[in-house]
Coordinates of C-alpha atoms and ligand atoms in Angstrom, one line a residue:
X266 CA 202.1 38.0 13.3
X267 CA 203.0 38.9 9.9
X268 CA 201.1 40.5 7.7
X269 CA 200.9 39.0 3.9
X270 CA 201.7 41.7 1.0
X271 CA 200.3 39.6 -1.9
X272 CA 201.9 38.7 -4.7
X273 CA 200.1 39.6 -8.1
X274 CA 196.8 41.7 -9.1
X275 CA 194.3 40.8 -11.8
X276 CA 191.7 43.6 -11.7
X277 CA 187.8 42.5 -11.1
X278 CA 186.8 43.8 -14.9
X279 CA 189.1 40.7 -16.2
X280 CA 187.1 38.1 -15.3
X281 CA 184.1 39.8 -16.8
X282 CA 185.3 38.1 -20.7
X283 CA 185.5 34.9 -19.0
X284 CA 182.4 35.1 -16.9
X285 CA 180.5 38.1 -18.5
X286 CA 179.6 41.7 -17.0
X287 CA 176.4 40.4 -15.2
X288 CA 178.6 38.5 -12.7
X289 CA 181.2 41.0 -11.8
X290 CA 178.1 43.4 -11.4
X291 CA 176.8 41.6 -9.1
X292 CA 179.5 41.6 -7.5
X293 CA 180.1 45.3 -7.2
X294 CA 176.0 45.0 -6.6
X295 CA 176.8 43.1 -3.3
X296 CA 179.9 44.8 -1.5
X297 CA 178.4 48.4 -2.5
X298 CA 177.1 48.4 1.0
X299 CA 180.5 46.6 3.0
X300 CA 182.4 49.9 1.0
X301 CA 184.5 50.9 4.2
X302 CA 184.1 48.2 6.5
X303 CA 187.0 46.3 7.7
X304 CA 187.4 42.1 7.7
X305 CA 190.7 40.6 8.2
X306 CA 191.9 37.4 7.7
X307 CA 194.5 34.5 9.2
X308 CA 196.0 31.4 8.2
X309 CA 199.3 29.9 9.0
X310 CA 201.3 30.2 6.2
X311 CA 201.4 32.9 3.1
X312 CA 202.9 30.1 0.6
X313 CA 202.2 26.4 0.3
X314 CA 198.8 24.9 0.2
X315 CA 196.0 25.3 -0.8
X316 CA 194.7 28.1 2.1
X317 CA 197.5 30.8 1.2
X318 CA 196.5 29.8 -2.6
X319 CA 193.3 30.8 -2.6
X320 CA 193.7 33.8 0.2
X321 CA 196.3 35.1 -2.7
X322 CA 193.8 36.4 -4.9
X323 CA 191.2 36.7 -2.5
X324 CA 192.5 39.6 -0.5
X325 CA 193.2 42.2 -3.3
X326 CA 190.0 41.2 -5.5
X327 CA 188.6 42.2 -2.0
X328 CA 190.4 45.4 -1.4
X329 CA 189.2 46.3 -5.2
X330 CA 185.7 46.3 -3.9
X331 CA 186.7 48.7 -1.2
X332 CA 186.6 46.7 1.8
X333 CA 189.2 47.7 3.7
X334 CA 190.5 43.5 4.4
X335 CA 194.1 43.0 6.3
X336 CA 195.7 38.9 5.7
X337 CA 197.9 38.2 8.7
X338 CA 199.7 34.8 9.3
X339 CA 200.8 33.2 12.2
X340 CA 204.2 33.1 12.7
X341 CA 205.9 29.9 15.3
X342 CA 208.6 27.5 16.0
X343 CA 208.8 24.3 14.7
X344 CA 207.6 23.1 18.0
X345 CA 204.4 24.6 17.0
X346 CA 204.1 23.6 13.4
X347 CA 205.5 20.1 14.4
X348 CA 202.4 20.4 17.3
X349 CA 200.1 21.3 14.2
X350 CA 200.7 18.8 11.6
X351 CA 200.0 16.3 14.5
X352 CA 196.4 17.8 14.9
X353 CA 195.7 18.5 11.4
X354 CA 196.6 14.5 10.8
X355 CA 195.0 13.4 14.0
X356 CA 191.5 15.3 13.0
X357 CA 191.9 13.4 9.8
X358 CA 191.3 11.0 11.1
X359 CA 195.4 9.5 11.7
X360 CA 196.5 7.9 14.8
X361 CA 197.5 10.6 17.3
X362 CA 199.9 9.7 19.6
X363 CA 199.1 12.4 22.9
X364 CA 202.0 14.0 24.9
X365 CA 200.0 16.9 27.3
X366 CA 202.4 19.8 26.2
X367 CA 200.6 19.6 22.8
X368 CA 198.1 22.0 24.3
X369 CA 200.4 24.3 26.2
X370 CA 202.9 24.3 22.6
X371 CA 199.8 25.0 21.0
X372 CA 198.3 27.7 23.7
X373 CA 201.5 29.3 23.8
X374 CA 201.6 30.7 20.4
X375 CA 198.4 31.3 19.7
X376 CA 199.0 33.8 23.1
X377 CA 202.9 34.8 21.7
X378 CA 200.1 35.6 18.4
X379 CA 197.2 37.1 19.7
X380 CA 199.7 39.8 22.6
X381 CA 201.7 40.7 18.9
X382 CA 198.9 42.3 17.1
X383 CA 195.1 44.4 16.8
X384 CA 191.9 42.3 16.2
X385 CA 189.5 44.9 15.4
X386 CA 188.2 44.4 11.9
X387 CA 184.5 44.4 11.7
X388 CA 184.9 40.5 10.2
X389 CA 187.6 38.1 11.5
X390 CA 187.9 34.9 9.1
X391 CA 190.4 32.2 11.5
X392 CA 191.3 29.7 9.3
X393 CA 192.1 26.7 10.3
X394 CA 193.1 25.0 13.6
X395 CA 196.5 26.3 13.9
X396 CA 195.1 29.8 15.1
X397 CA 191.7 28.7 16.4
X398 CA 192.6 29.9 19.3
X399 CA 193.1 33.6 19.0
X400 CA 190.0 33.9 19.0
X401 CA 190.6 35.0 23.1
X402 CA 191.3 37.8 21.5
X403 CA 187.7 39.1 21.0
X404 CA 187.0 40.6 24.9
X405 CA 184.0 41.9 23.9
X406 CA 180.9 41.0 22.0
X407 CA 181.8 43.7 18.7
X408 CA 182.8 42.0 15.3
X409 CA 181.5 39.2 14.0
X410 CA 184.5 35.9 14.0
X411 CA 184.4 33.0 12.1
X412 CA 185.8 29.7 11.6
X413 CA 186.9 28.7 8.6
X414 CA 188.2 24.9 8.3
X415 CA 189.1 23.7 5.7
X416 CA 190.5 20.2 6.8
X417 CA 187.8 16.6 6.6
X418 CA 186.5 17.2 10.4
X419 CA 184.2 14.2 9.7
X420 CA 186.1 11.7 11.8
X421 CA 188.3 13.8 14.1
X422 CA 190.4 12.3 16.8
X423 CA 188.0 12.6 19.7
X424 CA 191.1 13.9 22.1
X425 CA 192.6 16.7 19.5
X426 CA 188.8 18.0 18.8
X427 CA 187.4 18.0 22.2
X428 CA 191.1 21.2 23.1
X429 CA 190.2 22.4 20.0
X430 CA 186.2 22.3 20.0
X431 CA 186.5 24.8 23.3
X432 CA 187.8 27.2 20.6
X433 CA 185.8 26.7 18.1
X434 CA 182.4 27.1 19.6
X435 CA 183.0 30.2 21.4
X436 CA 183.0 32.0 17.2
X437 CA 179.6 32.9 15.6
X438 CA 179.8 30.8 12.9
X439 CA 182.0 28.6 10.7
X440 CA 182.6 27.3 7.2
X441 CA 183.2 23.8 5.6
X442 CA 183.7 23.2 2.4
X443 CA 181.4 19.9 2.1
X444 CA 178.5 18.7 4.3
X445 CA 180.2 15.6 5.8
X446 CA 183.0 17.9 7.1
X447 CA 180.3 19.5 9.2
X448 CA 180.0 19.3 12.9
X449 CA 177.7 19.4 15.8
X450 CA 178.2 23.2 16.6
X451 CA 176.1 26.1 19.0
X452 CA 176.2 28.4 15.4
X453 CA 175.4 28.1 12.2
X454 CA 177.4 26.7 9.1
X455 CA 178.3 27.9 6.1
X456 CA 179.5 25.7 2.9
X457 CA 181.9 27.0 0.9
X458 CA 183.6 25.2 -2.0
X459 CA 187.3 26.4 -2.2
X460 CA 188.1 27.8 -5.9
X461 CA 190.7 28.5 -7.9
X462 CA 191.7 31.6 -9.8
X463 CA 191.4 31.4 -13.8
X464 CA 193.7 34.2 -14.5
X465 CA 196.0 33.8 -11.4
X466 CA 200.1 32.4 -13.4
X467 CA 198.5 29.1 -12.1
X468 CA 195.9 28.8 -13.8
X469 CA 195.8 30.6 -16.8
X470 CA 196.5 29.6 -20.5
X471 CA 200.4 29.5 -21.3
X472 CA 201.9 29.7 -24.4
X473 CA 203.0 26.2 -25.4
X474 CA 206.7 27.0 -26.7
X475 CA 206.6 27.7 -23.0
X476 CA 205.3 24.7 -21.3
X477 CA 207.9 22.6 -23.6
X478 CA 210.4 25.0 -22.2
X479 CA 209.5 23.6 -18.6
X480 CA 209.8 20.4 -19.9
X481 CA 212.9 20.4 -21.4
X482 CA 214.1 21.5 -18.5
X483 CA 213.5 18.6 -16.3
X484 CA 214.6 16.7 -19.2
X485 CA 211.1 15.1 -19.1
X486 CA 209.8 13.5 -22.9
X487 CA 206.9 15.3 -24.8
X488 CA 206.4 12.7 -27.0
X489 CA 205.3 9.9 -24.2
X490 CA 202.8 9.7 -21.9
X491 CA 203.0 12.1 -18.6
X492 CA 201.3 11.2 -15.3
X493 CA 201.8 13.9 -12.7
X494 CA 200.4 14.7 -9.6
X495 CA 201.5 18.0 -7.7
X496 CA 201.2 18.5 -4.4
X497 CA 203.2 18.8 -0.9
X498 CA 205.0 15.9 0.0
X499 CA 203.0 14.8 2.5
X500 CA 201.9 11.5 4.0
X501 CA 198.1 12.2 2.9
X502 CA 199.0 13.0 -0.3
X503 CA 200.3 9.5 -0.5
X504 CA 203.1 9.6 -3.4
X505 CA 204.3 6.7 -2.8
X506 CA 200.6 5.0 -3.5
X507 CA 200.8 7.0 -6.9
X508 CA 204.3 5.1 -7.9
X509 CA 203.2 2.0 -6.8
X510 CA 200.1 2.7 -9.1
X511 CA 202.0 3.9 -11.4
X512 CA 204.6 0.3 -11.7
X513 CA 201.3 -1.2 -12.4
X514 CA 200.2 1.2 -15.1
X515 CA 204.0 0.3 -16.6
X516 CA 203.8 -3.0 -17.3
X517 CA 201.1 -1.8 -20.5
X518 CA 202.2 1.8 -20.9
X519 CA 205.9 2.9 -21.8
X520 CA 204.3 6.5 -19.6
X521 CA 206.2 8.9 -17.3
X522 CA 205.4 9.7 -14.3
X523 CA 206.2 13.3 -12.3
X524 CA 206.1 14.2 -8.8
X525 CA 206.5 17.4 -7.9
X526 CA 206.0 19.3 -4.7
X527 CA 207.8 22.5 -2.9
X528 CA 206.6 22.6 1.2
X529 CA 205.0 25.2 3.0
X530 CA 206.4 26.5 5.9
X531 CA 203.5 25.2 8.3
X532 CA 204.2 21.5 7.3
X533 CA 207.4 20.1 8.7
X534 CA 207.2 16.6 7.7
X535 CA 208.0 17.2 3.9
X536 CA 211.8 16.4 3.9
X537 CA 210.9 12.6 5.9
X538 CA 208.3 12.1 3.2
X539 CA 210.2 13.3 0.5
X540 CA 213.0 10.9 1.2
X541 CA 210.6 7.7 1.3
X542 CA 210.0 9.2 -2.1
X543 CA 213.1 9.3 -4.0
X544 CA 213.6 5.4 -2.2
X545 CA 210.5 4.2 -3.6
X546 CA 211.7 6.1 -7.2
X547 CA 214.6 5.4 -7.0
X548 CA 216.2 2.8 -10.6
X549 CA 213.5 4.0 -12.6
X550 CA 214.4 6.7 -15.1
X551 CA 210.7 8.1 -16.1
X552 CA 209.6 9.2 -12.3
X553 CA 210.4 12.3 -11.8
X554 CA 210.6 13.6 -8.5
X555 CA 210.2 17.4 -8.5
X556 CA 211.4 19.8 -5.8
X557 CA 210.0 22.7 -6.8
X558 CA 210.8 26.3 -5.3
X559 CA 207.6 27.0 -2.3
X560 CA 206.2 29.7 -4.7
X561 CA 206.5 28.7 -9.0
X562 CA 203.0 28.8 -10.1
X563 CA 204.6 29.5 -13.7
X564 CA 206.0 25.6 -13.8
X565 CA 203.2 24.3 -12.3
X566 CA 200.9 25.6 -14.4
X567 CA 202.6 24.2 -17.2
X568 CA 203.3 20.8 -15.2
X569 CA 199.6 20.3 -15.4
X570 CA 199.1 22.0 -18.6
X571 CA 201.5 19.2 -20.6
X572 CA 200.0 16.2 -18.4
X573 CA 198.2 13.4 -20.2
X574 CA 196.6 12.6 -16.5
X575 CA 196.5 13.9 -13.7
X576 CA 196.6 11.9 -10.5
X577 CA 195.8 13.2 -6.8
X578 CA 195.8 9.7 -4.7
X579 CA 195.2 11.3 -1.5
X580 CA 194.7 9.3 1.7
X581 CA 192.7 13.0 3.1
X582 CA 191.9 15.4 1.3
X583 CA 190.7 18.9 2.2
X584 CA 189.6 19.7 -0.6
X585 CA 192.2 19.1 -2.8
X586 CA 192.8 22.6 -5.4
X587 CA 194.9 20.7 -7.4
X588 CA 191.5 18.8 -8.8
X589 CA 190.1 21.3 -9.5
X590 CA 193.6 23.4 -11.4
X591 CA 194.3 20.0 -13.1
X592 CA 190.0 20.1 -14.7
X593 CA 190.3 23.6 -15.2
X594 CA 192.9 22.5 -17.3
X595 CA 191.4 19.6 -18.7
X596 CA 192.5 17.1 -18.1
X597 CA 191.0 14.0 -17.5
X598 CA 191.7 13.0 -13.5
X599 CA 192.1 10.0 -11.8
X600 CA 191.6 10.3 -8.0
X601 CA 190.8 8.8 -4.3
X602 CA 186.7 9.9 -3.6
X603 CA 188.1 11.1 -0.5
X604 CA 187.1 14.9 1.0
X605 CA 186.6 16.7 -1.0
X606 CA 187.4 15.3 -4.4
X607 CA 184.4 13.3 -5.4
X608 CA 182.2 17.0 -5.3
X609 CA 185.3 18.2 -7.8
X610 CA 185.3 14.4 -9.6
X611 CA 182.0 13.2 -10.5
X612 CA 182.2 9.5 -11.4
X613 CA 182.4 8.6 -15.4
X614 CA 181.5 12.1 -15.9
X615 CA 184.5 15.2 -14.6
X616 CA 187.6 12.2 -14.3
X617 CA 187.3 8.9 -12.6
X618 CA 187.4 8.1 -8.5
X619 CA 189.3 5.2 -7.0
X620 CA 189.5 3.5 -3.7
X621 CA 193.6 1.9 -4.2
X622 CA 196.5 1.5 -5.8
X623 CA 195.3 -0.7 -8.1
X624 CA 191.9 1.3 -8.5
X625 CA 194.0 3.9 -9.6
X626 CA 196.3 2.2 -12.0
X627 CA 193.3 0.6 -13.9
X628 CA 191.4 4.2 -14.3
X629 CA 194.8 5.2 -16.4
X630 CA 195.2 2.1 -17.7
X631 CA 191.6 3.0 -19.0
X632 CA 192.5 6.6 -20.1
X633 CA 194.9 6.1 -21.3
X634 CA 193.6 3.2 -23.8
X635 CA 190.5 6.1 -24.3
X636 CA 191.8 8.5 -25.2
X637 CA 188.8 10.6 -26.8
X638 CA 186.6 9.7 -22.9
X639 CA 190.0 10.9 -21.6
X640 CA 189.3 14.4 -23.4
X641 CA 185.2 14.8 -23.1
X642 CA 185.8 14.3 -19.2
X643 CA 188.2 16.9 -19.1
X644 CA 185.8 19.3 -21.2
X645 CA 183.2 18.1 -18.0
X646 CA 186.2 19.2 -16.1
X647 CA 186.5 22.8 -17.2
X648 CA 182.7 23.2 -17.0
X649 CA 181.9 22.1 -14.0
X650 CA 185.1 24.1 -12.3
X651 CA 184.0 27.0 -13.8
X652 CA 180.1 26.5 -12.5
X653 CA 181.9 26.1 -9.3
X654 CA 184.7 26.3 -8.2
X655 CA 185.8 29.9 -9.2
X656 CA 187.1 32.5 -7.3
X657 CA 184.4 34.8 -7.9
X658 CA 181.9 32.5 -6.4
X659 CA 184.0 32.4 -3.1
X660 CA 183.9 36.0 -3.1
X661 CA 180.6 36.5 -4.0
X662 CA 180.3 34.0 -0.5
X663 CA 181.8 36.2 1.7
X664 CA 180.3 39.3 0.4
X665 CA 176.6 37.3 1.1
X666 CA 178.1 36.4 4.6
X667 CA 180.0 39.6 5.9
X668 CA 175.6 40.9 4.4
X669 CA 174.3 38.3 6.7
X670 CA 176.3 39.1 9.9
X671 CA 176.4 43.0 9.2
X672 CA 172.1 42.5 9.0
X673 CA 172.6 40.4 11.9
Ligands
LIG415 N1 201.1 23.6 -4.7 C1 201.9 24.5 -5.4 N2 203.4 23.7 -5.5 C2 203.7 22.9 -5.3 C3 202.7 21.5 -4.8 C4 201.5 22.3 -4.3 O1 202.2 25.5 -5.9 O2 204.7 22.2 -5.3 C5 199.6 24.1 -5.3 C6 199.1 23.3 -6.5 O3 199.2 24.0 -7.5 C7 197.7 24.0 -5.3 C8 198.2 23.8 -3.5 O4 199.6 24.6 -3.8 O5 197.4 25.3 -5.2 C9 197.9 22.6 -2.7 O6 196.3 22.8 -2.8 P1 195.4 21.3 -1.9 O7 194.3 21.9 -1.4 O8 195.2 20.4 -3.2 O9 196.0 20.6 -1.0 P2 197.3 21.2 0.5 O10 198.3 21.4 0.4 O11 196.1 22.3 0.5 O12 197.1 20.1 1.8

């Protein structure tokens, strides 16, 4: 395990201009009884993917409220991350080819990580399946252990879920990102929406000159429509499906497609998917397949802001932070009706939902030919994110949970 040092800090008071001082005062009041108490977050990657994105902002804000919080990341070899990626796909309802050694590898790395570190916080939050077996470190009933699940568990592969459930059921509670994702478990379950930070480099306002610079660096034409999907190169994000939808749209509109993504330390499948994407895109100079560094928040921000339409054509999704990021930037979004996306994209109000390649293309064509409706969706989307999916709300949820647990 390694303790993560977060990338940057924005003082809590800076959020007042956006949310009002009342919100910030409420956070400080809730945190008061928790001052000096300790919390620990554990996940499986410090960069890349939505969980790292959230923790990078949540941890410093919690610290600012005088709660002692540390964030640890599991270490593991390729064999571990291949197994956990297979589990991830299986828990999302995909096929799983059972190998008995998978379970041994999973347990061995959890044991290794457990032995390497102290678990002495009052509130321990373990994120996702990868570190779930760390609950073995809990040798007495002191401290509160919560499993924070970020993935869609509504139709899990039963072999993988049965294995995991042995560990999950030993926590004091679980947090899910959507009511449909929860399971029958012997303890309270909580609903926390994931969140974006409006003041982070990923989401803050940018100078138009910087956006223009990023486009010119990637040689993207600012004058023609830009369709964008930003995601890890992962089959469940369906980048090849995005290209096929774009090809249909291209028959009617002279547009460009940007597929941009970096890797995540806990995702070993990226290179293979990227190869498939390049093969599918081959020969079309209007498709930009951009391999970004894992940490490139300003570039991601600029590409989202430069987009005419943002696509998120996932086949399965936990929540899909990229959707909230695009809505915050007032972008019209066309996204699949999977996982946590429909919570964010309310069809015809904050964006357009689709269920297929053809449906995605249809909605993109509709929005390209109705820019006034596209602009309205973007405005509504921004408001929806402001009311529901900002980091301050997520922080409030954790504070209330810690207070509840402390009082139990
Ligand atoms: N992301 C990024 N660079 C990339 C691809 C994704 O910074 O090249 C970010 C993206 O902006 C979002 C997060 O990674 O903040 C992805 O979260 P999401 O919930 O959409 O998907 P996950 O990767 O967790 O499945």
